[in-house]
Coordinates of N, CA, C and O in Angstrom, one line a residue:
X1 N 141.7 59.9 154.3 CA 140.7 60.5 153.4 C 140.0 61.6 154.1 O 139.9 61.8 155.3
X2 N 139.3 62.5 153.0 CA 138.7 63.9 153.7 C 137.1 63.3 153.7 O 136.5 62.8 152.8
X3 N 136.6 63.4 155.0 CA 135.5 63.1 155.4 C 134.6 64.4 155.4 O 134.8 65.2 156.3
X4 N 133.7 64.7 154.7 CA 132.9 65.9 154.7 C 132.1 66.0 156.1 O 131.3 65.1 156.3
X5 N 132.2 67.0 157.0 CA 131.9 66.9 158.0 C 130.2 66.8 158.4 O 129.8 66.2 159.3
X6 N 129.5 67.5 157.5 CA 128.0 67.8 156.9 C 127.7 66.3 156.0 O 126.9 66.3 155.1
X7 N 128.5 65.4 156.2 CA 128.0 64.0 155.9 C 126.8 63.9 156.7 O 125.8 63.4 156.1
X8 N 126.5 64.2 157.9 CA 126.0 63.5 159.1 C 124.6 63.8 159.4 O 123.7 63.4 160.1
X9 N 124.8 65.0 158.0 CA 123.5 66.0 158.4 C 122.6 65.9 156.6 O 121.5 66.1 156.3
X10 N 123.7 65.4 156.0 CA 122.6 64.7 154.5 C 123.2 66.1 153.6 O 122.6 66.5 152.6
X11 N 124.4 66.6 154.2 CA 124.7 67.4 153.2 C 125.7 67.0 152.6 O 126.6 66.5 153.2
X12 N 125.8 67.3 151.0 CA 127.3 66.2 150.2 C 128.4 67.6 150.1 O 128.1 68.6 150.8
X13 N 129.1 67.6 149.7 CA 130.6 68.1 149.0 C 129.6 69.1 148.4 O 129.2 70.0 149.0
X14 N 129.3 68.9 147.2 CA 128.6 69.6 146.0 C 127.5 70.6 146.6 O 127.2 71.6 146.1
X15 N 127.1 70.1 147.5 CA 126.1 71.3 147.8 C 126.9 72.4 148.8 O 126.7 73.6 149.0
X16 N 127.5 71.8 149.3 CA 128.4 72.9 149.8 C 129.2 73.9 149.4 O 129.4 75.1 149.5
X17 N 129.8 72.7 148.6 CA 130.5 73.8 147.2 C 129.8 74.6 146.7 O 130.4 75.5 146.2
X18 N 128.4 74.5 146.6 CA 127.0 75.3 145.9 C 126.8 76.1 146.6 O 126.7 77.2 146.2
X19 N 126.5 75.9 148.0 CA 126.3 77.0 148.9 C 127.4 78.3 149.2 O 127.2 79.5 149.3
X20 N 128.7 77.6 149.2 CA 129.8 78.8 149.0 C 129.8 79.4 147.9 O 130.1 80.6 148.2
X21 N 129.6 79.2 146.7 CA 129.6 80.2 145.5 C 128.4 81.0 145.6 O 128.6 82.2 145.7
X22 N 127.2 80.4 145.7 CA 126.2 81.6 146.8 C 126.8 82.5 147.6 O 127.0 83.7 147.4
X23 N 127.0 82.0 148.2 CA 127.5 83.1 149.7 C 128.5 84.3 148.7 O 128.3 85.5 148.8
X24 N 129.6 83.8 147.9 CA 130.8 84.6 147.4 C 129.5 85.8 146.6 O 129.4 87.0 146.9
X25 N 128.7 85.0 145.6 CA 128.1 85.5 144.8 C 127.6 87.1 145.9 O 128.1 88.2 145.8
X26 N 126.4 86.6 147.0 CA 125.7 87.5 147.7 C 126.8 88.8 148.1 O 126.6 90.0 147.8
X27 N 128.3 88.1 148.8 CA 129.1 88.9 149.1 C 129.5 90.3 148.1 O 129.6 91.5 148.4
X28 N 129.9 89.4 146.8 CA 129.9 90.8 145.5 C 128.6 91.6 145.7 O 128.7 92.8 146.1
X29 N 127.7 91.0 145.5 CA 126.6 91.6 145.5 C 125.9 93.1 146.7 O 125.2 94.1 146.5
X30 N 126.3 92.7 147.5 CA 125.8 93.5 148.7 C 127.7 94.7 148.3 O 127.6 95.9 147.8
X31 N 128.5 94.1 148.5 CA 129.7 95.3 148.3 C 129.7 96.3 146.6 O 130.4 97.3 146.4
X32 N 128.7 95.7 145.7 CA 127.9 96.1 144.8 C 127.3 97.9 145.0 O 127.7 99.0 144.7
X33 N 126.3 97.2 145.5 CA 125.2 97.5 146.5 C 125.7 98.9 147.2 O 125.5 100.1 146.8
X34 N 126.5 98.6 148.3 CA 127.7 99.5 149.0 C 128.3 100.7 148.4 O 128.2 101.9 148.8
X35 N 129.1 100.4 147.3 CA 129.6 101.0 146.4 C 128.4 101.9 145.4 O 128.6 103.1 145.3
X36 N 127.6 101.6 145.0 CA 126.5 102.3 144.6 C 125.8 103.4 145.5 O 125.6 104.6 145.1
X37 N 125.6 102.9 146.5 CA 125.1 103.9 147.6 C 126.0 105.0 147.7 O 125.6 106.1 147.6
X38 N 127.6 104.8 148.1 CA 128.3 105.5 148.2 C 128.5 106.9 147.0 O 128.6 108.1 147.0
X39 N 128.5 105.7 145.8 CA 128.2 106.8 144.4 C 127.1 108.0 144.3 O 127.2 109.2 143.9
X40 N 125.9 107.2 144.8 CA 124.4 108.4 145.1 C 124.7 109.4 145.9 O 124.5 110.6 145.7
X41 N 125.3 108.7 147.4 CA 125.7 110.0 148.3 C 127.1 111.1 147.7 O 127.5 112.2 148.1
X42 N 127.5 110.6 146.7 CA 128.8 111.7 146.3 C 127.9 112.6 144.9 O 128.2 113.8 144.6
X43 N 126.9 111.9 144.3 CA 126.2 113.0 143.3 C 125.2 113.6 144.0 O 124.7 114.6 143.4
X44 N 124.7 113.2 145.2 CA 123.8 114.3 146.0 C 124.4 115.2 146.4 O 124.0 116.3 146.0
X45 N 125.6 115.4 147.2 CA 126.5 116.0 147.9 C 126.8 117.2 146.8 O 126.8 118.4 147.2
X46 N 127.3 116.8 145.1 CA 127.8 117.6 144.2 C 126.9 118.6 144.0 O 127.0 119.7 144.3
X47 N 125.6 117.8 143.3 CA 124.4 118.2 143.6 C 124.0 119.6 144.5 O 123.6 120.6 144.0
X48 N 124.1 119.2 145.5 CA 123.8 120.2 146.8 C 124.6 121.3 146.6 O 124.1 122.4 146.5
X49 N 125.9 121.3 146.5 CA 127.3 121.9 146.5 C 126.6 122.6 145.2 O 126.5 123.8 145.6
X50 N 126.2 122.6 144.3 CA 126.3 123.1 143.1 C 124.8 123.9 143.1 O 124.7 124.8 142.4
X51 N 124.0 123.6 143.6 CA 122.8 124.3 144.3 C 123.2 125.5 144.9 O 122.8 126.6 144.5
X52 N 124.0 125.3 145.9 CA 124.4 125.9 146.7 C 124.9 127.1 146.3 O 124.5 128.1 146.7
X53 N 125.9 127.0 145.3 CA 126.7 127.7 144.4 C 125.8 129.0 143.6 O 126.1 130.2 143.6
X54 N 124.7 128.4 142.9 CA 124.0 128.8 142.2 C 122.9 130.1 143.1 O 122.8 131.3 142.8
X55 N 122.2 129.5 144.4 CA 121.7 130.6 145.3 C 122.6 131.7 145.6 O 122.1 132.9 145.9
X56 N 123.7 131.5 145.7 CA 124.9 132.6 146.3 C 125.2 133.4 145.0 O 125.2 134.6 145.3
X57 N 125.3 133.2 144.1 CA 125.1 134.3 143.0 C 124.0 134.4 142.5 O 123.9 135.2 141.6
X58 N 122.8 133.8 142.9 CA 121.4 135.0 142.6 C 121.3 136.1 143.6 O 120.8 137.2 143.3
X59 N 122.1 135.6 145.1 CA 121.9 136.4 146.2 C 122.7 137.4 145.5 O 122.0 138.3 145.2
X60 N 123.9 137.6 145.1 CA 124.5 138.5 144.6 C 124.1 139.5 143.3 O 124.2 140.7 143.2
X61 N 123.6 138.7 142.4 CA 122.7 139.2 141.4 C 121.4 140.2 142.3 O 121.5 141.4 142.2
X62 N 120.6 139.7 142.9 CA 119.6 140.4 143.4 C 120.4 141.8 144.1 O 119.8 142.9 143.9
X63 N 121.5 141.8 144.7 CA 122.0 142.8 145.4 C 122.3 144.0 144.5 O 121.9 145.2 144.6
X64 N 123.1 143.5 143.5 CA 123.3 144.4 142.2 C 122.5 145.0 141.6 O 122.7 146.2 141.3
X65 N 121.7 144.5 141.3 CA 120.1 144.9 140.5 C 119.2 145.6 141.5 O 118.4 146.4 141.1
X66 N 119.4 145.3 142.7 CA 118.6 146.3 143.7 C 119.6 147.6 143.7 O 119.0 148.7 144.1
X67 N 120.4 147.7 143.5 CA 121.6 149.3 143.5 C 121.4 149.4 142.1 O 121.1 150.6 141.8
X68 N 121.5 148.8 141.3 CA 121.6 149.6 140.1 C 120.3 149.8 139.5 O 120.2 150.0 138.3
X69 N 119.4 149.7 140.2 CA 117.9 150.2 139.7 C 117.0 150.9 140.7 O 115.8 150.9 140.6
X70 N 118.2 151.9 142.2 CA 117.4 152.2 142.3 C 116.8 153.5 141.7 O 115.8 153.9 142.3
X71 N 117.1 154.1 140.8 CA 116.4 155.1 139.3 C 115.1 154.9 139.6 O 114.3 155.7 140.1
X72 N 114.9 153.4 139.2 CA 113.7 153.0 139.0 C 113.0 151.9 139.7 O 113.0 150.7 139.4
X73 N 112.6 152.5 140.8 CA 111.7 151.9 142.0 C 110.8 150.8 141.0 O 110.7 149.6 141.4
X74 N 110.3 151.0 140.1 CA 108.8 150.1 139.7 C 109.6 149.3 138.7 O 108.8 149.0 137.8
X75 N 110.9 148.9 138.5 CA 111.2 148.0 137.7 C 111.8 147.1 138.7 O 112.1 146.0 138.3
X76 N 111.9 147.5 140.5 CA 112.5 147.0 141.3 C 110.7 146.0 141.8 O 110.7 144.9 142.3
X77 N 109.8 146.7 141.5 CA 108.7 146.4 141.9 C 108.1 145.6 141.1 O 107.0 145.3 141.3
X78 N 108.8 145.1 139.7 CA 108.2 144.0 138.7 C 108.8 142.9 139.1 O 108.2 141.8 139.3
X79 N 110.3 143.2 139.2 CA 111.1 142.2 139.8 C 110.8 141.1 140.9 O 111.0 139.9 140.9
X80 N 110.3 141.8 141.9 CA 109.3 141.7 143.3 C 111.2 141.7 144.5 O 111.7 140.9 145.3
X81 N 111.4 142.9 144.2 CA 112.7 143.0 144.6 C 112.6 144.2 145.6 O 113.6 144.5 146.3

């Protein structure tokens, strides 16, 4: 016969069995958890990347619009360009 070894200590079968589906449960939970984090750091990263994207063609915009206005110094000077 299977002698539960946690007999000795006032713990039965069933609570053990209860404490392992705990444990499984926590385990999903935290690899959850993990997986979520990893998802945040890949939409900040896009995020960033697409920031990024966007300053590089105002830098380029600004360059353009400073040559093709220089005609007109005081429309360069509304701009604050």
């Amino acid at each position: 016969d299977y002698i539960n070894p946690m007999d000795e200590f006032g713990i039965s079968d069933a609570t053990v069995k209860s404490m392992n589906e705990c444990l499984k449960e926590l385990k999903a939970a935290v690899a959850k958890q993990m997986s979520e984090e990893g998802d945040s750091q890949t939409a900040t990263l896009n995020r960033d990347e697409a920031v990024e994207k966007f300053f590089k063609w105002t830098r380029r915009y600004k360059k353009v619009v400073k040559i093709a206005l220089i005609p007109h110094p005081r429309l360069l000077v509304k701009l604050g360009l």
